[in-house]
XYZ file of C-alpha atoms in Angstrom:
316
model
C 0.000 0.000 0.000
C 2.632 2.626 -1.236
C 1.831 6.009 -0.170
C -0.956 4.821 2.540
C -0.196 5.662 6.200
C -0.263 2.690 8.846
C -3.882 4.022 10.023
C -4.609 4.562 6.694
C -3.584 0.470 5.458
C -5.193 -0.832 8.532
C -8.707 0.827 8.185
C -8.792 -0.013 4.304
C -7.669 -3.570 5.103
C -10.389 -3.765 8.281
C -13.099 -2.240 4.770
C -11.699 -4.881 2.577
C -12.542 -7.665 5.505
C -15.528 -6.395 6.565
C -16.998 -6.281 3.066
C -15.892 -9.988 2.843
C -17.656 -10.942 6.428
C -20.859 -9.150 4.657
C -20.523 -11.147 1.433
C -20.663 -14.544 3.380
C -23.375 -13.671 5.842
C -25.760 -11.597 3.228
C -28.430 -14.070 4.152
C -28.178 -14.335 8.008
C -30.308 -12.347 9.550
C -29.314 -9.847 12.383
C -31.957 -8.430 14.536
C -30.916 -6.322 17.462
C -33.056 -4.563 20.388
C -31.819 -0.926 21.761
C -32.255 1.307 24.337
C -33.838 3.714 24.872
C -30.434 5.095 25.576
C -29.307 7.112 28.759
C -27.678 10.354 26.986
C -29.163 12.804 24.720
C -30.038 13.140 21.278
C -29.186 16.042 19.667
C -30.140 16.509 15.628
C -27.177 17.768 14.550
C -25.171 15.666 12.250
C -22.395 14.511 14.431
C -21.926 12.340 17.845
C -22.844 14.833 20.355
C -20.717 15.329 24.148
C -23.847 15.125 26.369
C -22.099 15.921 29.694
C -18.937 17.695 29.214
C -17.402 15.342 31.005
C -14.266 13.357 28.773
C -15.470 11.619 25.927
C -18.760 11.221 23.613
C -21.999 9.839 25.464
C -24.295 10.116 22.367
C -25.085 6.759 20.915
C -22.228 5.316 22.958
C -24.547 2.816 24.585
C -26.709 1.964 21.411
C -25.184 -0.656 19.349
C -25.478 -0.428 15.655
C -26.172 -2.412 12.393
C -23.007 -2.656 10.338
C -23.118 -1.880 6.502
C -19.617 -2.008 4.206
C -20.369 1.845 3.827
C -22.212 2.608 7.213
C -22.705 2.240 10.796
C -26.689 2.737 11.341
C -27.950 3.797 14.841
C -31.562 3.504 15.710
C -32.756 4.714 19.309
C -35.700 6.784 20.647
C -36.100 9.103 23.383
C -39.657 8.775 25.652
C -40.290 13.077 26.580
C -41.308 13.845 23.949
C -41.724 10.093 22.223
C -39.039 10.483 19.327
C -37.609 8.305 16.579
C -33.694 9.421 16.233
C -31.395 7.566 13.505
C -27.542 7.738 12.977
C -25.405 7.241 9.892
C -22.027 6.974 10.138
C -20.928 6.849 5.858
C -17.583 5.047 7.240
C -16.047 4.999 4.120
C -17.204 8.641 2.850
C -14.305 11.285 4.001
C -15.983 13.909 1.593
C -17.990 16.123 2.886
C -21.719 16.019 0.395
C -21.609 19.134 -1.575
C -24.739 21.352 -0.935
C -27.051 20.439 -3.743
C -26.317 16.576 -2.956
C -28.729 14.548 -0.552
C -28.574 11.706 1.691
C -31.936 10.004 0.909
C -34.464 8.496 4.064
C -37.359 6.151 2.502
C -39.515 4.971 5.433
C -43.516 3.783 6.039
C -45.891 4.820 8.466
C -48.998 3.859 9.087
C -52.232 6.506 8.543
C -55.544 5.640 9.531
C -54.667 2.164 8.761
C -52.825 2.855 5.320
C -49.338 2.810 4.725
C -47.807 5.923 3.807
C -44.550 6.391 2.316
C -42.288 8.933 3.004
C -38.904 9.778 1.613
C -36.663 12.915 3.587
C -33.684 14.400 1.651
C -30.745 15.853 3.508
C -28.936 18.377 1.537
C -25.366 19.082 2.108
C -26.514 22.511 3.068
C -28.511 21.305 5.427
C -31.934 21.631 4.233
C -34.330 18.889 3.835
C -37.139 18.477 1.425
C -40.190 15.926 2.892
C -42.240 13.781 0.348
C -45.007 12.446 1.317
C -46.112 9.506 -1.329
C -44.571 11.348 -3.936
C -45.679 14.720 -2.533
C -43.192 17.728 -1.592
C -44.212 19.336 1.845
C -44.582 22.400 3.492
C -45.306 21.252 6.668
C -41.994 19.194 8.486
C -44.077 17.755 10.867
C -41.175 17.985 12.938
C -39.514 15.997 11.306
C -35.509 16.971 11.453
C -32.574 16.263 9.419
C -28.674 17.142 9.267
C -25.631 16.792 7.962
C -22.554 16.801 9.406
C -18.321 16.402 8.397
C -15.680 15.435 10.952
C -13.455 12.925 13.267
C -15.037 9.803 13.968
C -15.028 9.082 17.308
C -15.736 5.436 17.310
C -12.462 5.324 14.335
C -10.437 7.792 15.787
C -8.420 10.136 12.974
C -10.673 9.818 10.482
C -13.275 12.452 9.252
C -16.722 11.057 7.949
C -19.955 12.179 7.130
C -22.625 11.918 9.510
C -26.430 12.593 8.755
C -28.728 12.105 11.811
C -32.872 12.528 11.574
C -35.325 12.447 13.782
C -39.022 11.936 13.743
C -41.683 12.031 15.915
C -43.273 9.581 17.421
C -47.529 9.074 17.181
C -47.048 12.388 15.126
C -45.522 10.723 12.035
C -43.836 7.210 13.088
C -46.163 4.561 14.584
C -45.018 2.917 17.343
C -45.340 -0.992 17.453
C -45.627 -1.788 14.216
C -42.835 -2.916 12.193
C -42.097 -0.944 9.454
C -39.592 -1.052 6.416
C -36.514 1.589 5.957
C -34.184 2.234 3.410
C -31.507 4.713 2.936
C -28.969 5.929 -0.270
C -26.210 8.218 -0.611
C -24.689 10.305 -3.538
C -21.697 8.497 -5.387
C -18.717 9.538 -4.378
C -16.404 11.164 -6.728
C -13.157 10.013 -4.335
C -12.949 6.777 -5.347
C -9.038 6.899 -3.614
C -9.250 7.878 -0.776
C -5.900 10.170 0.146
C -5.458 11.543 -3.243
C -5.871 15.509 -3.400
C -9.222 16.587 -1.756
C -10.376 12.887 -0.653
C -7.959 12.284 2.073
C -9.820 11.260 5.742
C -7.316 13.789 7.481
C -9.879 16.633 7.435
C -8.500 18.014 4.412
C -11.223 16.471 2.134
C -13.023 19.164 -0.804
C -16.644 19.051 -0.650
C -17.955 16.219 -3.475
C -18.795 17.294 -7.212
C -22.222 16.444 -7.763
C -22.491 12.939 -9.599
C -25.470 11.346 -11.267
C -27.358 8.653 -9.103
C -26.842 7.091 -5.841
C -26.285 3.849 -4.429
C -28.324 2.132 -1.638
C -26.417 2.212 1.822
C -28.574 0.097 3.684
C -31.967 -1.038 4.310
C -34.027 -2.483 7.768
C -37.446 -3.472 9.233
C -37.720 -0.991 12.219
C -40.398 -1.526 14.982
C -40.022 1.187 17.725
C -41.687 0.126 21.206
C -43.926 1.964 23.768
C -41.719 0.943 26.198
C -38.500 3.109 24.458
C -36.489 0.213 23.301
C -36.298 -0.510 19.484
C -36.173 -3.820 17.723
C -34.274 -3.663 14.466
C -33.467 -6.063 11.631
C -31.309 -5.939 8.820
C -32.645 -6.873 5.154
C -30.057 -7.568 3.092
C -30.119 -6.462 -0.089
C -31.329 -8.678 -2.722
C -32.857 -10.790 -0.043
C -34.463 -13.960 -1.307
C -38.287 -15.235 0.187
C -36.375 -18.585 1.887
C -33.706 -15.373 3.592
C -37.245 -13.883 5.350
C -39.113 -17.241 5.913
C -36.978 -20.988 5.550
C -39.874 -23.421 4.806
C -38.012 -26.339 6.346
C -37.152 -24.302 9.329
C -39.336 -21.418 10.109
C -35.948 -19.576 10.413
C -35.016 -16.796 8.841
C -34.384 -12.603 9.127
C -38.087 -12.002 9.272
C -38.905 -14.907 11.573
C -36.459 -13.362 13.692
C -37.730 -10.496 14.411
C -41.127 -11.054 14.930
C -39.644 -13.819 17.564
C -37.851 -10.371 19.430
C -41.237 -8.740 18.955
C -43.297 -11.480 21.084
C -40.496 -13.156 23.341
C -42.281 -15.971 25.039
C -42.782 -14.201 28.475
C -44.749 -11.600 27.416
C -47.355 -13.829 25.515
C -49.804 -15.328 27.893
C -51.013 -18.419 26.091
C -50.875 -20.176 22.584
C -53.491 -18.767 21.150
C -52.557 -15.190 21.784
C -49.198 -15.618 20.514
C -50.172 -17.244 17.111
C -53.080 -13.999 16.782
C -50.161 -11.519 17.587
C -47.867 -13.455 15.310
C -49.983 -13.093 12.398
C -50.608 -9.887 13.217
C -46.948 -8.435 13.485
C -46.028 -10.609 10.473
C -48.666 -9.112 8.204
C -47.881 -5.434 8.914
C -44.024 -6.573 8.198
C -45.119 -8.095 4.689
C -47.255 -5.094 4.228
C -44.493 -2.295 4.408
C -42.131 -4.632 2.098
C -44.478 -4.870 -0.480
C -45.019 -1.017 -0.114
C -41.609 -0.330 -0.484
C -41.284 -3.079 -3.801
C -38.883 -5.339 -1.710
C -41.169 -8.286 -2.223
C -43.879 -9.010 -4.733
C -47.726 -9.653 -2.979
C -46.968 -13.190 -4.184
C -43.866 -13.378 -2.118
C -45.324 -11.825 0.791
C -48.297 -14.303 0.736
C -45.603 -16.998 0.776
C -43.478 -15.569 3.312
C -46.288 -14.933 5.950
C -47.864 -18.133 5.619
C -44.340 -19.673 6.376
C -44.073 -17.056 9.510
C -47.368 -17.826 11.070
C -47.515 -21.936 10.273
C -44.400 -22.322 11.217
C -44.508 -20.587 14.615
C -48.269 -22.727 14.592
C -46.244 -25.541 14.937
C -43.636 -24.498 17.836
C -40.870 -24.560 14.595
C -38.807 -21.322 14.695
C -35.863 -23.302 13.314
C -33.783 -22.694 17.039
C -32.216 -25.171 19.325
């Protein structure tokens, strides 16, 4: 790695594994539940230093789903109920030039309809809001922004950071587990270190290039109680990666078993009835968002529902 500092070598040899450790697992699923965390949230592209005291609490105690181009942090806070979301673009060390966007598809759920929403973050720091297809006036407090700098989880590098945050019962629906996707710009520093695309902080902001590329994609359901249950959907996920037949197994199956862990159901029959129920709002947003055709998600909720039916989850 001629030229390439020792930090520089490791971190692109820890990308290079990483993307490898991705490649083998694409069809595992990995469903995590988090917080609600102890520090603050604070909207402002960047991890934030809650306390003052040494070191950054925000989204320190959170744990995150890895992507090979970024680390995404779901949490909420309880007063007032609040969706917040993280991205840490771990491989972009250029800032996004103002008239670029880091794009936020997500469903709700409105008077029993799925409505889709998709929030661009400007490099600027504006947002636009669509609302199925619609430009907004209205935010709806919904908040978005960028931000450029050291990364304190990879100390010495600078990424760029775009945090959001939505509110709860205003917007986002709470219990129900809905789909969420995310893309970024294409970045014109394709080497990272040469002129204006180094990760020392010396980094030119991007020239605008056509398209973007998906960064990463989940199935988020955030709780009354303040903790959030979120699964990773890989991309190009198959209908035996949500539901195995044989096995019940699978990245959907998993997460509706951390929806409805066994103590808090209080007999059979209430489990299968929420099972089908959490299931078929799952299906529902990925068919929304053109994941999955009806046809698949037909398929893959009958496999949810009759395999859980049958005590099968596909776990020893």
């Amino acid at each position: 790695m001629k030229g390439c500092s020792p930090a520089k070598a490791l971190r692109l040899l820890a990308s290079v594994s990483f993307a490898l450790v991705l490649a083998a697992a694409a069809a595992r699923a990995e469903t995590i539940r988090v917080g609600p965390s102890a520090f603050c949230h604070v909207t402002d592209g960047g991890f934030t230093d809650c306390t003052g005291a040494p070191g950054v609490e925000e989204w320190s105690d959170i744990d995150y789903l890895p992507w090979a181009d970024a680390n995404v942090y779901t949490d909420q806070s309880t007063s007032p109920p609040t969706l917040h979301l993280m991205y840490d673009l771990i491989n972009r060390h250029t800032p996004l030039g103002s008239a670029e966007s880091f794009d936020i598809n997500f469903d709700v759920v409105e008077d029993g309809q799925l409505v889709h929403y998709l929030v661009r973050v400007f490099g600027n720091n504006t947002a636009q809001i669509f609302e199925d297809g619609v430009l907004q006036t209205d935010p709806e407090g919904i908040q978005g922004a960028v931000g450029f700098g050291i990364n304190p989880i990879h100390p010495g590098f600078f990424d760029v950071f775009v945090e959001l945050k939505v509110p709860m019962n205003v917007v986002y629906s709470p219990d129900i587990p809905l789909f969420w996707s995310t893309a970024a710009p294409k970045d014109r520093c394709t080497q990272p270190g040469s002129p204006g695309c180094g990760g020392d902080g010396t980094a030119t902001a991007a020239a605008v290039l056509p398209g973007q590329v998906p960064v990463s994609q989940s199935i988020v359901s955030a709780g009354s109680d303040g903790s959030t249950v979120v699964t990773r959907v890989p991309f190009g996920a198959t209908t035996a990666d949500f539901c195995n037949p044989a096995t019940g197994a699978g990245l959907l199956g998993d997460l509706i078993d951390a929806l409805l862990p066994a103590a808090s159901v209080r007999n059979h029959g209430d489990f299968a009835s929420q099972v089908t129920a959490k299931s078929k709002q799952a299906v529902a947003t990925l068919v929304n968002s053109g994941v999955i055709t009806r046809a698949q998600g037909d398929q893959i909720h009958g496999c949810v529902v009759s395999s859980r039916a049958r005590g099968n989850t596909g776990k020893k």
